PDB file of C-alpha atoms in Angstrom:
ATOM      1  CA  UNK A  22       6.278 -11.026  35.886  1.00 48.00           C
ATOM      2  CA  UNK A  23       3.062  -9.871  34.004  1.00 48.00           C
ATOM      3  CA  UNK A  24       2.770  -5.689  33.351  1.00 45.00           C
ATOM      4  CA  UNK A  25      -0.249  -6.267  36.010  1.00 46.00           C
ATOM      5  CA  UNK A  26       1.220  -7.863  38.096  1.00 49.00           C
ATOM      6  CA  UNK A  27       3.974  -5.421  38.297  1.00 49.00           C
ATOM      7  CA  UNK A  28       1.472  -2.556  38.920  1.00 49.00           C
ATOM      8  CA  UNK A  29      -0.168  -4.319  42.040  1.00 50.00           C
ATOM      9  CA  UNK A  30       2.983  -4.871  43.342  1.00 50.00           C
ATOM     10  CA  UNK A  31       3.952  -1.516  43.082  1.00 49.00           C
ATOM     11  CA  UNK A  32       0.446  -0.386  44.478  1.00 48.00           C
ATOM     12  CA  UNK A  33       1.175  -2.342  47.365  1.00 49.00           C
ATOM     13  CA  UNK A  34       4.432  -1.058  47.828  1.00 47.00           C
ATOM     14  CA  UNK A  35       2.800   2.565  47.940  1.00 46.00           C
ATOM     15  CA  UNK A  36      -0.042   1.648  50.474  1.00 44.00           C
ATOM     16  CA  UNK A  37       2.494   0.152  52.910  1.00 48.00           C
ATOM     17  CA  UNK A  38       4.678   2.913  53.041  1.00 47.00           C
ATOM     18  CA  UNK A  39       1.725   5.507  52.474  1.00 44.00           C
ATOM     19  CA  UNK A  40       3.778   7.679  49.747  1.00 48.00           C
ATOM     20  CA  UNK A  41       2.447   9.439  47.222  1.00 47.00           C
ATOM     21  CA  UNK A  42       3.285   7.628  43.935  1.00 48.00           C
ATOM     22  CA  UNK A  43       5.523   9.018  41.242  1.00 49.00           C
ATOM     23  CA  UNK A  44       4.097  10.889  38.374  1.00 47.00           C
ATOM     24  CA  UNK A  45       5.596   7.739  36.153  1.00 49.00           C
ATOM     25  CA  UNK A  46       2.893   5.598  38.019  1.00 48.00           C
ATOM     26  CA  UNK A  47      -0.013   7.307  36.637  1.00 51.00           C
ATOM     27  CA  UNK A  48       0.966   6.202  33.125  1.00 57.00           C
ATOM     28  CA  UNK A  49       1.790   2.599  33.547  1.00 56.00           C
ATOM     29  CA  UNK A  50      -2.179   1.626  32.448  1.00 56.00           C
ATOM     30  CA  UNK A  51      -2.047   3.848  30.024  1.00 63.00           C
ATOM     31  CA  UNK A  52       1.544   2.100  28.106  1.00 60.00           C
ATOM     32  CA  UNK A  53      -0.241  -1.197  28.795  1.00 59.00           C
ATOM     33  CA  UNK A  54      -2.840   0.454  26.923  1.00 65.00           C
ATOM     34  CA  UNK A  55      -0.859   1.683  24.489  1.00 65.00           C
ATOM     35  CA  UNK A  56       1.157  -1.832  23.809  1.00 62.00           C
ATOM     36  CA  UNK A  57      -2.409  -3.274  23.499  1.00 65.00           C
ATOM     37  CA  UNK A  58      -3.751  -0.795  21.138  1.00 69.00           C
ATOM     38  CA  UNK A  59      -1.100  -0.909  18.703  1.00 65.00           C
ATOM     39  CA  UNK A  60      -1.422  -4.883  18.919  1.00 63.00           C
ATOM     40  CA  UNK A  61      -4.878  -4.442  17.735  1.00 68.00           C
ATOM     41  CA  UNK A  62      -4.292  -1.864  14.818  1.00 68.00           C
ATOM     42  CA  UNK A  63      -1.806  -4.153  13.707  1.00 64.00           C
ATOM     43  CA  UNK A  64      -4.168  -7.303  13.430  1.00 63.00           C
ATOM     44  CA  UNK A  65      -7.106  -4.965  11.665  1.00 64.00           C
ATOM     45  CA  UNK A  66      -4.695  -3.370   9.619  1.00 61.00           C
ATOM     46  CA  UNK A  67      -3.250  -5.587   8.152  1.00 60.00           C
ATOM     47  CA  UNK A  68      -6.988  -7.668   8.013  1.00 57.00           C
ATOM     48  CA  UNK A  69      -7.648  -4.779   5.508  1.00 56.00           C
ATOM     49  CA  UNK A  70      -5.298  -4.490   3.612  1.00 52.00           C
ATOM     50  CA  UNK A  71      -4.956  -8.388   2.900  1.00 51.00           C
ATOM     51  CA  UNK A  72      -8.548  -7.799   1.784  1.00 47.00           C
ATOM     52  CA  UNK A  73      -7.956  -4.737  -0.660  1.00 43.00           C
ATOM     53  CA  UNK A  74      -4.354  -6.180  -2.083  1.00 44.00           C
ATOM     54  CA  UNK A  75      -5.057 -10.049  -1.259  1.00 42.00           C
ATOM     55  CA  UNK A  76      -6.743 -10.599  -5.217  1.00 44.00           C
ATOM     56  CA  UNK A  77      -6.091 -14.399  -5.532  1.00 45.00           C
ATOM     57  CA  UNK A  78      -3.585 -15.296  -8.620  1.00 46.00           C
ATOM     58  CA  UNK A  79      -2.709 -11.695  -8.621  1.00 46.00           C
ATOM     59  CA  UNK A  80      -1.198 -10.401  -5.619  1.00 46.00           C
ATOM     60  CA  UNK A  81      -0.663 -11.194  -1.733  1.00 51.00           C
ATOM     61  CA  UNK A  82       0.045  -9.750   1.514  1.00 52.00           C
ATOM     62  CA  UNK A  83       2.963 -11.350   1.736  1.00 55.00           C
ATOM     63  CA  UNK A  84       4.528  -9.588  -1.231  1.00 56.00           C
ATOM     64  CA  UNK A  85       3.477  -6.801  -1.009  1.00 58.00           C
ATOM     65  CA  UNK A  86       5.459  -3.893   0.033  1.00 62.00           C
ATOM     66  CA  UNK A  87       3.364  -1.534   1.371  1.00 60.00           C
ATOM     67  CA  UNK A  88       1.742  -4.735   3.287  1.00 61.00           C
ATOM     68  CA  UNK A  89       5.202  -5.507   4.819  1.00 63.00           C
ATOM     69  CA  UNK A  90       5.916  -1.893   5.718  1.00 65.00           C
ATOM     70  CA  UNK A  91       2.958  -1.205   7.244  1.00 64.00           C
ATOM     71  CA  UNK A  92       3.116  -4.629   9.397  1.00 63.00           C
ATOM     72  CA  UNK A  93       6.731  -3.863  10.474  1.00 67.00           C
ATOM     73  CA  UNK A  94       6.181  -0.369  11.424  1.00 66.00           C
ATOM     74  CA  UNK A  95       3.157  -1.407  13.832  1.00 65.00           C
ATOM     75  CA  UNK A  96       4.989  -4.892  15.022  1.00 66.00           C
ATOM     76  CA  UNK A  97       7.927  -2.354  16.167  1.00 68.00           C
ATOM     77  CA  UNK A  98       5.691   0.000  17.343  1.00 66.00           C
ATOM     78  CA  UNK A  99       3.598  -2.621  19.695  1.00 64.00           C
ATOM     79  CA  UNK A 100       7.173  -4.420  20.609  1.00 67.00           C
ATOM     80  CA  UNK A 101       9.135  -1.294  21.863  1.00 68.00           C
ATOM     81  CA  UNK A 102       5.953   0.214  23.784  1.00 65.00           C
ATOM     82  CA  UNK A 103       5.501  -3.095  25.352  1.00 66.00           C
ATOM     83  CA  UNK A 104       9.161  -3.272  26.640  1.00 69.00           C
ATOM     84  CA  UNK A 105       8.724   0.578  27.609  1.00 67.00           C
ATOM     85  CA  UNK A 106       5.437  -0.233  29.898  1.00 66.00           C
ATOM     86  CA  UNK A 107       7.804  -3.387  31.618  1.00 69.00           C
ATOM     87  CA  UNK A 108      10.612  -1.483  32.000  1.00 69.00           C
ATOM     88  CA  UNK A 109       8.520   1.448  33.490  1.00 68.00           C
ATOM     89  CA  UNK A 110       6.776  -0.722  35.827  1.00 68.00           C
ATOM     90  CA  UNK A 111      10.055  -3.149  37.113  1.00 70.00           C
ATOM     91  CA  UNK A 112      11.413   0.589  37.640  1.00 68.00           C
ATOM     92  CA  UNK A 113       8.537   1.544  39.708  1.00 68.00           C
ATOM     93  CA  UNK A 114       9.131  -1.074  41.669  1.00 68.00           C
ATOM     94  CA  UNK A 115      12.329  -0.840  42.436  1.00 68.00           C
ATOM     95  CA  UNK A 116      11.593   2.925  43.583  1.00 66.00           C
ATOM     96  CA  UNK A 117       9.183   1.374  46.178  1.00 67.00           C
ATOM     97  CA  UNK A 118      11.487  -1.412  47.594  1.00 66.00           C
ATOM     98  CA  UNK A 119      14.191   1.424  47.549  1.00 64.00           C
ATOM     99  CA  UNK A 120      11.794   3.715  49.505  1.00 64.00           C
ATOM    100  CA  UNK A 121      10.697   1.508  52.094  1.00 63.00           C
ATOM    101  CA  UNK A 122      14.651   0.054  52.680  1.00 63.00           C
ATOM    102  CA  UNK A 123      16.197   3.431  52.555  1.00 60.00           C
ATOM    103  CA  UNK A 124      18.882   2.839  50.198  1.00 56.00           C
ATOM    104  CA  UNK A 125      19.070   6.162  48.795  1.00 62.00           C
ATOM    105  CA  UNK A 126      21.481   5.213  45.732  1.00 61.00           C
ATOM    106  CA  UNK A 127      18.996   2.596  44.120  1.00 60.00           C
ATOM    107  CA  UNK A 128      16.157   5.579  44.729  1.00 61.00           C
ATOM    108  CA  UNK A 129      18.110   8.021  42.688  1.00 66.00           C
ATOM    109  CA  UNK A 130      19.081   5.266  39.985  1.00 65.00           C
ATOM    110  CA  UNK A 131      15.581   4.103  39.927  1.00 63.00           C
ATOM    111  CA  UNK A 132      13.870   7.311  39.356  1.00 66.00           C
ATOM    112  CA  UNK A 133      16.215   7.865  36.587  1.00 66.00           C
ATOM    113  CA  UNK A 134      15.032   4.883  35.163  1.00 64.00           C
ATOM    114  CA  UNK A 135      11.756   6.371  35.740  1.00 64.00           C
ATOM    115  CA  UNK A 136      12.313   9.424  33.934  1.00 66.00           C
ATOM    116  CA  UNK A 137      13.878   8.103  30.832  1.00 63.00           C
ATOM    117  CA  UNK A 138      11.448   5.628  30.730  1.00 61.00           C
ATOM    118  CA  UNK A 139       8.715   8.417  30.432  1.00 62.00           C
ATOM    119  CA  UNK A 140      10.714   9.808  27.514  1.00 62.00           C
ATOM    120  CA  UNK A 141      10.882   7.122  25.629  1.00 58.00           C
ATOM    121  CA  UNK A 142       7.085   6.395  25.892  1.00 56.00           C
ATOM    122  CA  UNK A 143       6.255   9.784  24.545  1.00 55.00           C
ATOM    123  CA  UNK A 144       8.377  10.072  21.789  1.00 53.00           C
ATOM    124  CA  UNK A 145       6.842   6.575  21.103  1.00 51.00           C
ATOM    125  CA  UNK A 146       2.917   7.428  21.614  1.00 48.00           C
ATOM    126  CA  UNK A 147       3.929  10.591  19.360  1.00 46.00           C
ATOM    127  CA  UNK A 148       5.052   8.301  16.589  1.00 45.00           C
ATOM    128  CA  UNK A 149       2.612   5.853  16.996  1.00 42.00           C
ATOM    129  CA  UNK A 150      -0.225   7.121  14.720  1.00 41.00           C
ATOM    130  CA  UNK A 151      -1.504   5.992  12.337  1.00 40.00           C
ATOM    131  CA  UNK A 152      -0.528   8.028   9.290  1.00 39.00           C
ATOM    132  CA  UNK A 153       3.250   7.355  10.052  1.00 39.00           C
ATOM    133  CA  UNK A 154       2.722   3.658   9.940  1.00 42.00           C
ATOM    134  CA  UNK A 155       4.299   2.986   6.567  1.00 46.00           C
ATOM    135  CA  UNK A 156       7.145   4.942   7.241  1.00 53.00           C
ATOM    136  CA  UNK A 157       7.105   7.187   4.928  1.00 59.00           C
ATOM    137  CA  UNK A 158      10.186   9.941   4.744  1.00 67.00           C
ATOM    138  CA  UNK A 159       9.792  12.905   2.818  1.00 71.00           C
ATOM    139  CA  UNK A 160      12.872  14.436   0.554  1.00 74.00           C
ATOM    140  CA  UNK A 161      15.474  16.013   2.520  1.00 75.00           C
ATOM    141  CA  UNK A 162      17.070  17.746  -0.371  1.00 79.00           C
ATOM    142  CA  UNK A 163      16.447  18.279  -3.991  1.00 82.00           C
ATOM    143  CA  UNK A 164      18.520  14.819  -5.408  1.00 83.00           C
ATOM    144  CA  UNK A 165      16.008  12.712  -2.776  1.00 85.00           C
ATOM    145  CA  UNK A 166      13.384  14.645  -4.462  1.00 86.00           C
ATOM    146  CA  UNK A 167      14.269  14.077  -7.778  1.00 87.00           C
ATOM    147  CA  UNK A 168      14.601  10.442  -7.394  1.00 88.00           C
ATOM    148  CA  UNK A 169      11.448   9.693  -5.656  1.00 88.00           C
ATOM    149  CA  UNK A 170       9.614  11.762  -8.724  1.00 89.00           C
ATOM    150  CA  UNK A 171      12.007   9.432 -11.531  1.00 90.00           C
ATOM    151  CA  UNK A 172      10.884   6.487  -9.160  1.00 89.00           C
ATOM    152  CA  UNK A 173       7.077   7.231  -9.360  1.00 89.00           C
ATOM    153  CA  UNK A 174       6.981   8.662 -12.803  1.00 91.00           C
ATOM    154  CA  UNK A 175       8.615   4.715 -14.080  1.00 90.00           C
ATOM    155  CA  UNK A 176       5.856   3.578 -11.638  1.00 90.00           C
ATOM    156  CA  UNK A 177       3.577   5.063 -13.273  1.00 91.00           C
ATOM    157  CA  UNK A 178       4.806   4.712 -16.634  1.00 91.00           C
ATOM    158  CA  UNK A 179       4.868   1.207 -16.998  1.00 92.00           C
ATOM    159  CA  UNK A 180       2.109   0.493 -14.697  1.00 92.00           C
ATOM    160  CA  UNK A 181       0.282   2.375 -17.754  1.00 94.00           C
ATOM    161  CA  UNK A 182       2.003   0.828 -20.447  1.00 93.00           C
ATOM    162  CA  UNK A 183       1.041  -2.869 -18.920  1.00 92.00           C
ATOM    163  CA  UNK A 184      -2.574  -1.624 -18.454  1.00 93.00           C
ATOM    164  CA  UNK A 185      -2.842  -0.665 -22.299  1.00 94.00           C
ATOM    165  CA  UNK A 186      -1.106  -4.384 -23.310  1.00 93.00           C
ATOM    166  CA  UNK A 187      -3.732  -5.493 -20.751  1.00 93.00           C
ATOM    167  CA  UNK A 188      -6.923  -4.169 -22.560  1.00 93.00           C
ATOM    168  CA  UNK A 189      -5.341  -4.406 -25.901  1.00 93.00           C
ATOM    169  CA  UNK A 190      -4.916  -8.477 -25.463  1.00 92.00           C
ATOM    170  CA  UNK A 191      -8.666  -8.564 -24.205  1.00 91.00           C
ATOM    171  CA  UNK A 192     -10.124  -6.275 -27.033  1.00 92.00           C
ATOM    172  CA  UNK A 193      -8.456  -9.248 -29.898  1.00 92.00           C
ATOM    173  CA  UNK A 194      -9.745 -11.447 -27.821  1.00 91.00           C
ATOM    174  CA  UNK A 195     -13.325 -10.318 -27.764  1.00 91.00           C
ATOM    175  CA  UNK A 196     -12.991  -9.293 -31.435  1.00 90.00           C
ATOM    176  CA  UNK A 197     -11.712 -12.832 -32.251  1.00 92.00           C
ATOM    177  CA  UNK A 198     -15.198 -14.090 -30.163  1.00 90.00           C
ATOM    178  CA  UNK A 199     -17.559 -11.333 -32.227  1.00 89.00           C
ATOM    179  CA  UNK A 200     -15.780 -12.488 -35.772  1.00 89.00           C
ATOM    180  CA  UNK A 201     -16.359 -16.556 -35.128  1.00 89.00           C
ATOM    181  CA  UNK A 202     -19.774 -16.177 -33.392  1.00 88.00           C
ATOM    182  CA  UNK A 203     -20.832 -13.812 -36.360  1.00 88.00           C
ATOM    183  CA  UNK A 204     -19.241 -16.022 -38.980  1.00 86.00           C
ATOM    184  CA  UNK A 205     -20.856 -18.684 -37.562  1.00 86.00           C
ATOM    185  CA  UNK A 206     -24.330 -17.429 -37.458  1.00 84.00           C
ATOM    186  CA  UNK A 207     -23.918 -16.083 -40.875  1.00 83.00           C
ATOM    187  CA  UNK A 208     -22.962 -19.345 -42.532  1.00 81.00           C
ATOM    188  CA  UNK A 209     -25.564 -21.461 -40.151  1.00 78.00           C
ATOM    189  CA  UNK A 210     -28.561 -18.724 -41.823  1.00 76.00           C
ATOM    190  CA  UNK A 211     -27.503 -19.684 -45.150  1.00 73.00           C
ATOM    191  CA  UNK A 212     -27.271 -23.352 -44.568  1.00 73.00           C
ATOM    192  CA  UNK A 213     -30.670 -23.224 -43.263  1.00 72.00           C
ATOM    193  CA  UNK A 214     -32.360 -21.289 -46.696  1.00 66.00           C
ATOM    194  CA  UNK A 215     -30.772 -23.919 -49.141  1.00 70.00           C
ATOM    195  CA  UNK A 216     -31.685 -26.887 -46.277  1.00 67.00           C
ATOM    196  CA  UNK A 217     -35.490 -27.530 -45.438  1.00 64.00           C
ATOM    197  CA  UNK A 218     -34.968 -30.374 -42.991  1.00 69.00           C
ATOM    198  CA  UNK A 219     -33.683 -27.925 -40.355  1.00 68.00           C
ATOM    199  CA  UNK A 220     -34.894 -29.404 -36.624  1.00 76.00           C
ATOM    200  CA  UNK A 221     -36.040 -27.436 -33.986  1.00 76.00           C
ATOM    201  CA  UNK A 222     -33.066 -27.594 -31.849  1.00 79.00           C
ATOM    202  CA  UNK A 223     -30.586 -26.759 -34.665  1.00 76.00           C
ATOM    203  CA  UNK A 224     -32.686 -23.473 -34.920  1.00 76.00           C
ATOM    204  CA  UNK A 225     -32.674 -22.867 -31.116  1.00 80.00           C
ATOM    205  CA  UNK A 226     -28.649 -23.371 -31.041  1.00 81.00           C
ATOM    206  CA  UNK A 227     -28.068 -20.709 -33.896  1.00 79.00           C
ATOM    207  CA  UNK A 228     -30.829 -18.553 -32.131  1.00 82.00           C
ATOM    208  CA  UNK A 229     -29.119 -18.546 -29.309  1.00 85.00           C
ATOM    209  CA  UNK A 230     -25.763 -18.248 -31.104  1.00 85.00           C
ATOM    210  CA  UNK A 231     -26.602 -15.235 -32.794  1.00 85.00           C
ATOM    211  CA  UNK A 232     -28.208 -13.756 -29.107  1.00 86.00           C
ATOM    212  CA  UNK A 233     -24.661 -14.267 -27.900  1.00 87.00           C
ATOM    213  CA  UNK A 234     -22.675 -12.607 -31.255  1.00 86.00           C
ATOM    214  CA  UNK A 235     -25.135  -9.659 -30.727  1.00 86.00           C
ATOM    215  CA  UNK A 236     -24.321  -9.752 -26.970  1.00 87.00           C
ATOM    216  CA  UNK A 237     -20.632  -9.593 -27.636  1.00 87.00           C
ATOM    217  CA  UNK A 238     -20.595  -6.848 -29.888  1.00 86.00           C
ATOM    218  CA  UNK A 239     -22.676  -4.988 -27.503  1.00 87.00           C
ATOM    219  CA  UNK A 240     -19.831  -5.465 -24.922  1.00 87.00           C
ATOM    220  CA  UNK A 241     -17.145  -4.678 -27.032  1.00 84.00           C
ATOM    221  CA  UNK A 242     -18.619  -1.191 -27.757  1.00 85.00           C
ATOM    222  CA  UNK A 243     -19.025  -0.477 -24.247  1.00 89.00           C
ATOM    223  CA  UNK A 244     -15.972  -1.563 -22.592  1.00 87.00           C
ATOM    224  CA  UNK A 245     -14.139   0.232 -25.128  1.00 89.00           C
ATOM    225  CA  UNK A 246     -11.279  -2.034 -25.027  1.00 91.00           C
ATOM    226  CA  UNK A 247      -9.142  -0.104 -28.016  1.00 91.00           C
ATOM    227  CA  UNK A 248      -9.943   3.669 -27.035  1.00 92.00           C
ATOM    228  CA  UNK A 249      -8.642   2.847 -23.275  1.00 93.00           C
ATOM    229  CA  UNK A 250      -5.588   1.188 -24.194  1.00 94.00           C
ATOM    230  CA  UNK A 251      -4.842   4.097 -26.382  1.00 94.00           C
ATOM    231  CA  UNK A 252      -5.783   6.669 -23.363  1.00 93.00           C
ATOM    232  CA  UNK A 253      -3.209   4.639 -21.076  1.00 94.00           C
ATOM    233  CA  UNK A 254      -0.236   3.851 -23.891  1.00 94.00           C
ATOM    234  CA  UNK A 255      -0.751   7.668 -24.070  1.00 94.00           C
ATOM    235  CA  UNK A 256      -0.482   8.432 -20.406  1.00 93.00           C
ATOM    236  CA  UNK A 257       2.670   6.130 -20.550  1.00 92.00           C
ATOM    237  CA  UNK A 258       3.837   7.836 -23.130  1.00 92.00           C
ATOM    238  CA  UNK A 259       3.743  11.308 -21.280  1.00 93.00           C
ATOM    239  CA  UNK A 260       4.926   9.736 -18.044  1.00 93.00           C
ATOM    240  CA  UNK A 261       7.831   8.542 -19.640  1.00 91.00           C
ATOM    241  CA  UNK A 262       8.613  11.721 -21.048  1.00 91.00           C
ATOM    242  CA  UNK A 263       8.974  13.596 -17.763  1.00 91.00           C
ATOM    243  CA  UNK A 264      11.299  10.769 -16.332  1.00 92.00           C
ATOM    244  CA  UNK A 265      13.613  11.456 -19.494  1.00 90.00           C
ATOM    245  CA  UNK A 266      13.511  15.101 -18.352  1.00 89.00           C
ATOM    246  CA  UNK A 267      13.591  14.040 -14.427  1.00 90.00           C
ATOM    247  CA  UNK A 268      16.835  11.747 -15.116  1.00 89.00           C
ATOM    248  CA  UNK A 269      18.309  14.561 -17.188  1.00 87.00           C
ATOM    249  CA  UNK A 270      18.293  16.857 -14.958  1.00 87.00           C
ATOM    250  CA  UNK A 271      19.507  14.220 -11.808  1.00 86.00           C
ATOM    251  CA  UNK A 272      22.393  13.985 -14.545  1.00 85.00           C
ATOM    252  CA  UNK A 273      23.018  17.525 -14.085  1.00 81.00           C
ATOM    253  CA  UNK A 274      22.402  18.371 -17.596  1.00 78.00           C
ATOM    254  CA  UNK A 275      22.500  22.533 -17.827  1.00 73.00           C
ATOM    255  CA  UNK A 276      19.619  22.620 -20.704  1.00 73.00           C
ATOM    256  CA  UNK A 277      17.779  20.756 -18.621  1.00 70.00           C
ATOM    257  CA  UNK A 278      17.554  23.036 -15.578  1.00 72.00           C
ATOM    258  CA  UNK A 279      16.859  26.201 -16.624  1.00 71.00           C
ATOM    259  CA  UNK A 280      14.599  28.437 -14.172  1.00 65.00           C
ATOM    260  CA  UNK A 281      12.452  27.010 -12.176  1.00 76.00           C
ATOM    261  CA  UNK A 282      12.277  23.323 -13.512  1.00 79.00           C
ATOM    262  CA  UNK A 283      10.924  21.901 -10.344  1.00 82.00           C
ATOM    263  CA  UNK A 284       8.083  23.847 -10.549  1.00 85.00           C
ATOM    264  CA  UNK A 285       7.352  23.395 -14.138  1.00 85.00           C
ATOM    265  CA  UNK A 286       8.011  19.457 -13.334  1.00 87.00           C
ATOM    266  CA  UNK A 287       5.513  19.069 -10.851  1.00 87.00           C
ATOM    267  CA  UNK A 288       2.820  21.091 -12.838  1.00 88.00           C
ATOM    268  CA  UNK A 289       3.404  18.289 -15.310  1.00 89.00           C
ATOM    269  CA  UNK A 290       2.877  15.665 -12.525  1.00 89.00           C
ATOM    270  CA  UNK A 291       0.173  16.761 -11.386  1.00 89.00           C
ATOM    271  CA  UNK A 292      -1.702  17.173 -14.547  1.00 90.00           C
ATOM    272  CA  UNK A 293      -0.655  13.519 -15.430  1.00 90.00           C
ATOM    273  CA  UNK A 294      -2.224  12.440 -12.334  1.00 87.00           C
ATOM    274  CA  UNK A 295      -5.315  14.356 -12.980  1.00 89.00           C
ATOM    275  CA  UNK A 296      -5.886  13.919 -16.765  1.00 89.00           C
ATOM    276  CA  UNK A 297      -4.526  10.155 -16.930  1.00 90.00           C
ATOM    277  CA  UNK A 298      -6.725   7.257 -16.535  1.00 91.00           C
ATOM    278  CA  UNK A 299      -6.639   5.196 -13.233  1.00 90.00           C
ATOM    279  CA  UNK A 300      -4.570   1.927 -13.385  1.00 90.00           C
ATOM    280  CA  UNK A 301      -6.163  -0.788 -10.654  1.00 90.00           C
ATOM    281  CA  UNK A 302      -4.354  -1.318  -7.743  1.00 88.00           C
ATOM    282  CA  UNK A 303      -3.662  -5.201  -8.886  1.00 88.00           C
ATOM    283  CA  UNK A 304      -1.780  -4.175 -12.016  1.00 90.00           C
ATOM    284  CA  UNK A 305      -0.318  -0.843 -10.451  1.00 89.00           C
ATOM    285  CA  UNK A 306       1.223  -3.149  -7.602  1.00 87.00           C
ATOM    286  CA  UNK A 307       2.231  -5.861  -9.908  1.00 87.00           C
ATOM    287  CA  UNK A 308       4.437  -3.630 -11.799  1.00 87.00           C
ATOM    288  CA  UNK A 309       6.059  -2.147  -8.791  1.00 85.00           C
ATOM    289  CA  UNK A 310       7.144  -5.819  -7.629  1.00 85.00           C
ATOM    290  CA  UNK A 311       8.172  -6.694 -11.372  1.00 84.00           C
ATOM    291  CA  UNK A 312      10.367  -3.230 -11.027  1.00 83.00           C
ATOM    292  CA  UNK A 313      11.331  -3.836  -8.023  1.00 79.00           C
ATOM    293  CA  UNK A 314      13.078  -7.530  -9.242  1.00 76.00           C
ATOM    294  CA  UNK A 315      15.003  -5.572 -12.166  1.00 64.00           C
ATOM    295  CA  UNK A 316      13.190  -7.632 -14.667  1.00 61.00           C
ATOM    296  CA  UNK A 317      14.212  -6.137 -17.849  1.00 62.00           C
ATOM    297  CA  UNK A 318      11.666  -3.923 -19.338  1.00 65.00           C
ATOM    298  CA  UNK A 319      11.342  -3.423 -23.585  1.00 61.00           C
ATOM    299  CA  UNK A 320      10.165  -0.349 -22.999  1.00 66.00           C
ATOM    300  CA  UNK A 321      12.039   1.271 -20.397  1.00 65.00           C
ATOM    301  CA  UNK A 322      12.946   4.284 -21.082  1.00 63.00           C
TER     302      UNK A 322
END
């Protein structure tokens, strides 16, 4: 039987038999409300984050982890309130048919049906917001802690080091571009002072050759391919220096933990994060699913 349906049934129970209803009662739109409002987050949710993470050729909902969290955590969330509110209302019911056929027993076991059903439902509208959605559990003790900041400093790491290969492999590419165009135009000039039958359209082609060499080395000096790269393979660099000290002291190497190296560790971390360059999301969440696969890395370490 529908969750409405359930509720009019119940309200008709209560009219007949003129009892006040149970304090369970008052809730029962309120789950159904519940079950439908997490069915809706879910469904914009995940509508957003398909169209922050969704970059075609790149990356996908489908693979991506925080994605699949995120649409787990609300999918559970939507399933077990939606059970709660049917449970809570077939209880209700019973209370009422129990009520009206004096069977004190069933009364007793219904109400504390009742009552754990109203447990449940708060504990579950308390975890049901939306910052808990991608299940996220902090460090209980200090080797959890030290292997989520080893986890996020290779994160970070690589996701720098593939940015710098990234921008490196586009600078030679536009340099490569600058070098031919200029080459060209250079050699087409000097054809055209030792040739006078030049036609007007072989003019207008190296015009607009030479438009498009100047173009291109106007682009190369302000996307600063090379100097980025560098600012990233140097961020890397860094990065991968506090993992070596993170995973030395997870070893349990003495050097390694001398005073207070936690808080001298996440001084460093947090002037990484401030002084490093930002890494897009595409390339920051296609190294976590290349990490994630063990592919081997040349440079991890």
């Amino acid at each position: 039987m529908p969750l409405h349906r359930h509720c009019q049934e119940s309200t008709k129970y209560f009219v007949a038999s003129a009892a006040p209803p149970p304090v369970p009662f008052s809730d029962c739109a309120n789950l159904a409300g519940l079950s439908r409002a997490a069915l809706r987050d879910a469904v914009r949710f995940t509508q957003a984050k398909t169209r922050t993470f969704g970059i075609p050729g790149e990356s996908s909902p489908h693979d991506n982890p925080l994605v699949q969290r995120v649409v787990g955590r609300l999918a559970s969330l939507a399933h077990s309130t939606q059970s709660i509110s049917a449970a809570l209302a077939r209880a209700i019911d019973e209370v009422c048919v129990a009520r009206l056929e004096g069977a004190s027993g069933l009364n007793r076991m219904a109400q504390y049906r009742q009552a754990h059903a109203q447990r449940l439902r708060n504990r579950t509208a308390l975890t049901s917001d939306m910052t808990t959605l991608p299940a996220y559990e902090p460090p209980v003790d200090e080797n959890q802690l030290l292997l989520k900041w080893i986890r996020r400093a290779r994160e970070s790491q690589m996701s720098h080091y593939d940015m710098a290969d990234l921008l490196s492999a586009r600078d030679r590419q536009l340099g490569w571009l600058v070098t031919a165009l200029t080459a060209f135009v250079g050699t087409a000039v000097f054809a055209s002072l030792i040739l006078t039958a030049v036609s007007v359209e072989q003019r207008v082609f190296v015009g607009l050759v030479s438009v498009a060499a100047v173009v291109s080395a106007a682009l190369q000096l302000f996307l600063r391919y090379a100097e980025r790269a560098e600012k990233h393979r140097a961020a890397g660099a860094r990065y991968g220096a506090v993992r070596r000290k993170l995973e030395a002291v997870f070893a349990g190497d003495a050097d390694a933990r001398d005073g207070h190296y936690l808080t001298a560790i996440r001084d460093e971390l947090d002037r990484l994060a401030q002084d490093s360059p930002n890494v897009p999301p595409r390339i920051f969440y296609r190294t976590q699913r290349m990490l994630s696969t063990d592919t081997p890395r040349s440079r991890d370490a």
